[in-house]
Structure formats: structure tokens, C-alpha cells
Amino acid sequence: MSLSITDQALVSSETGGVPRPEYPRPDRDRSERWLTLNGRWDFEADGIQADITVPFAWESEASGIRRTWLERGTYRRQVVAPVEWEGRRVVLSFGAVHHRAVVRIDGSVVGEHVGGYESFEFDVTDFLVPGVASEIEVEVEAPADKRAIAHGKQRSIPRDDYDGVSFTPTSGIWQSVWLEARGRTYAREVALRGDSLTGIDVSIALQGDEVDGAVVRARVEGIETELTTDAAGHASGRIDLPAPRLWSPEDPHLYRVEISVGDDEFADRVVATTGLRRIETRGEELRLNGSRLYVRGVLDQGYWPDTGLTAPTVEALRRDIALAGELGYNLVRKHLKFEDPIWLHEADVTGMLVWAEPACPSRFSAAAAEAFEAQLPSMVERDGNHPSIIIWGLYNEEWGLDWDIPGSAARAEAAERAYDVLRALDDTRPIVENSGWSHVKSDLVDWHYYEPDLATWKQAVADLASGERETFPVRLGPDFTVDKSFYGSASFPRTGVPILNSEYGEGFTSLERAWHLRWETQELRRHDRYAGYVYTEFSDVEHECAGLLTEDRRTKDWGGLIPSDVNADTVLVLDMVPARAGADVATPVAGFDLGVQISHHGRSALSVTVHGAWVTAGSPTGVVPELGVVSAGSVEVQPFRLSDAVSLAVPARTDAGRFLIWATDASGDVVARAFLDAAEVEAPNRRGAREGEFVGAEVPGEA
């Protein structure tokens, strides 16, 4: 019997094996000399004295503790740095600790860090003697009241913010811990940018014995440049590439840049990766390397059963990227967390685009806004080299701003200030300052809209695309709905900025959710003004069952839907409003003419012909029938321009059935698929996604 990814992590910890044993930073590789500190640590908290398994939060089953609302805990373990590290600098690294960590070695404080999601490190050369055992102690504070600190989707006490969409907290050490041996003078920061498309801009910050005037060598594919640091240990320069190869989802080419400092046996060496790619906005379009980009994204909250925010295995991280691609998505919006660098590196390697965003607080105050902004330098320093990251997010739906833009000038100013802070750190990516609602300073107008009635959805999506309206309803409570706007200020431009829906999805059952996915997505594809969409969501999380996949990443009953058909480069747009899930049209079916248009986001034009045929109810949708096929005339399809409609004559049918619809190109290959289900129609179920299996009562408007 094969074990699930979660079981593998648990078995590993129970049998004394080291969980998450891989080197944690493939994007900034120092794996020649390193030592994992994952595994068993002594743990003491609130009368508890037990072993804990790092790197799993103390709330998780995988940690061995499984206690919620502990606000303090102390970790201890013995460590011996290898003798061969003698003469080198030794650095103690933490992937993440929530929320405040004080680190001691043999009783002496070596450093303190505040912030639950950032990676951090301490030079412990003066505290560890290679070959000699020392005790590392990590004292952690994790407040139950998280309202003024960045905590994302972690549940807080008191529960007066957005508890209906929050989950089990993640406290203590929840990412890998490790030691590295580095050079006597070493590269503390390595920033690589390839947005010029002809070379790599390099920026280095050194730490150690001799940072002033040190020579840094940057080498890639046989090309080397030398940089000399200033008094503060900073250097920057550029490596021009004679035959640049661009990074894209179709060709995710990465460059490995070797950074070295010094020439003797104690020289420092790190290999960092990046790609040549440019992401920009041109009017209302997103452009990747100069070509128009349409975002077909899925929101992923990055939780796993029994291990919380920590992936149980490296295989689990990589598998999630593969699954998103199999579902047809070209982008993952990683929601309200810094994701594991291994996940981001896998996105680089495979060509998956990423929308990255930090966790936010839940209530507004000067201290909360300051804590939110304090994460941003670490986010850019750690993750800015990844070519897969094409969008930076900031606040989400005014969480941490008391859901009060445009009503509060102070809160709008906080959103603008966060944008300015991030823009000063990185000017190479679009930034969204307040995802989903009321923009005041943003490079994208994104919006979150949940609507159970498809006729209402269809009209609203059309009106928002045309500019006829700029508001949409958001349910902030069971009996409290407000109209939110694209814009939080009168001065925000109403045209000239890309618009995309970054959260949508409805349905009580898996069948209903799949039904809404195909019909709601086609309406977004109907309007060429939009720059893309992000479906909510990738997988279930605890009580929130909105995922295309279960919490342990198993597929659900999609009622015949193939998600990759919905999210393809080329899709069919059907001119009708269906009745309900499982019964798009009522039986008996009188013959009717169905208008069909094609939305095509490929690089070149297509000439396609639309076909259809009845098959028995429940038949697979990924097949081409041989009998009873009807065809419409051919139509010319231009990239990013909805085609003219063709009329497909749907034959009459007396009993339940499935009408398959497909389009073939000039070579006869199938390029798009859709279908209609015919069955007896009952009274429509208008239960929204926020009233049942999805999450219960969602506050405020988000999965």
C-alpha cells in the first residue's frame, strides 16, 4: 500500500528519520557545505516537556505536539558543526518562525527576529566551534491575538475579524532550519534581474571579514565579470549575454549565476538562478517578453492536511505545481503567505507563472500597517530573483484596513504607502495594492466577485467590461451586503489599466462548483478587455471545501468537466444561460440554434469548424463521436479577439443526454471542447458558495 504525502512525513518523524531533508534553497545553492537541523528537538511550553519534530508548527499533527493557542514555546537541541568547517564562517538559517524568535547558543543570544513568514539568518561563527557540541535554543512567542501582526489566514483570538475564512494557526518553527559554512567574506544578498532581456543585472551585499573593496566575481555560461564593493560591502554590475535565451512558460530557461568572493581555500561560493523575462503593462494589456499575456490562474492557499502551512515533503510541493498545470492553469496566486523557495524554484523550472503576496494583519492601526510593510524588504530579497513571479500583491480585500476604502483616508494612504515601499524595492513587476476591491494606487485593477445566479453573473461581467458599471455586490455577513467598486478614489484612471478577475467561483456541491467554473469562466473569456482570471480555488482547506481538489489533492466529481478544457488557450463561448448543474437544458429538448463563439489566446490565427453530437447522459466529454454529428460553418479566429458567432443546430432530444461540442482546426485536430447536459429541470438551487460546504458564513468576501 502506498502512503499519502502526509503519511510519509509522519512516518519519517516517528521512525527517527529526518523530515524535509533536502537543501532548502535550490535557487541560492550553497549545498556543498550544509547541515540540516530538521528532526527531533526538545520542546517546552505551558507545562509541556516533549519532543517536537521540526519543521512542523506545534499545532500540527506532524509536529508531535498538536496544541493550539500555546503562546510561547522553547526549542532546544545539540548540534556539532563539522570539523572541516574550521576557518570558515558558519551561518544559522531559518526558513520561517512564527512570530518572534530569540535564538541562543550555549546561553548566549545570537539574534532575534520578528515576523512570522520571512526567512532569516544569523552569523554564529563566534558561538560555534567546529567539532564541539553546542546547544541551540529558540524561544518563540506566538500571540493568540494576531490582529495587529501579519498572519494571513491563521485564526486569531478574539475572533472578530474574518474567522469564517481562517484556519488552524501555524506557530513556532514551521520551515526548515539549517547550518551553512561560508567564506570568511561572503555574499549575504544576491539580487539578479533579467528584465532587460539581453543580460543579467547583478547586485551583491557582502558580510564578513573584509567587505570594503572586496572583488566579487559573477560567472554564467563561461562569461565572467568582476565587481568591486564599496565601503558598505555593496556592488552591482551587469553580465551581457551574447545569445540571450528568454524565460517563458513555453521555454522556462534558467541561468545559473556563480557568485564567488576570494581565491583561497576559504573563498565563498553561491550559485543563484534567474531568467531573462520582462513583465509589463501596456495600456489595458499584460505583456510578457513583449507578447500579450492572458492570466489563467488559480488561487492556492498552500495548506496541507496535518502539516498546515508546511508542505509535508518536497514531492508534495512539486506535485502541486504539476497539478495546477494539469488543470490548465498558467498562473498560481499563492495566497497570503511566502511560499517555500523550493515551490518557487519549481515554478521557475516548469514555467508556471506566480502571483506572490505577503500575509496581512486583520485590523487597522499604525502598528499593524508598520508590521505589514516590514515584511516587504525580506519578500523581495528572498524571492525577487524568481522569473516566475510576475505580480506582487499587497493587501487583500482591505484586510488590515478594516474594510474601509474609500471611507477612510488614513486607510487609503496606508495602501498607497505599501505600494510605494514595494515599488522602491522592485520596479520590475506590476503591483496590486488592495487585491479585489477599491484600488487607489495599483498597476492592475483586479476584482473579487462571487455570484450564484449565472444570469446575474453574465450581465455583471458584461457591464463591468464595458464600463457601464464599476461596482459589484460583496456579502460581508449573512445579512450584510455592500457594493464594492473597482476604484477607491475619483482620481484613479477608469481606462488604461489592465483589468482581471482574481477571485470567483460558486456552488454547494462539487458538481455545482464544476458547473459554475465552466459557465462563469466562459463569460470572462467573452470579453476581450479582461487580462485574465484567478479561480478560487486549487484545493480544499479544512472546513473550506471550494477546491477543485480535495485537501489531500485527490480529484473530485466534476460532472464530466475537464478543467483543462475550460482553461485552454482556445475555448468555446456558448450563447445561452443554463438552467442548473446537471441540466443545462430541460428535457424534452426542442431543436434549437446555439450561437457559438471562440476565444483564442494562441500566437497565430486559426480557422476552425464547430461540431456537435448527442451522446448518452454521463458520457466522457473528451471523445469525438462518430454518429449523429452536426457541423456549423467555419470561422476565422484572431488572437485575443472573440470570433464571430456561428450557429450550431442542436437536434431535438426526448430523454436525458449530453450534447458534446468541439471545434477542429484546418488539420482536423480538436482545439476546443464544451458540452451541454439535458435533464429534467427542478426548481433552481440558489444557495451560494458561502452558505454550505464552501465555508459556511464567509466574512468578509473571500475564500
XYZ file of C-alpha atoms in Angstrom, residues 40-44 74-78 135-138:
14
model
C 13.768 15.999 16.804
C 14.137 18.959 19.151
C 13.327 19.183 22.849
C 10.253 21.329 23.389
C 8.916 23.075 26.470
C 11.132 26.905 23.639
C 13.069 24.574 21.338
C 16.458 23.065 22.227
C 18.836 20.680 20.519
C 22.505 19.748 20.436
C 23.110 23.731 22.411
C 20.859 25.829 20.200
C 17.800 27.312 21.873
C 14.961 29.050 20.052
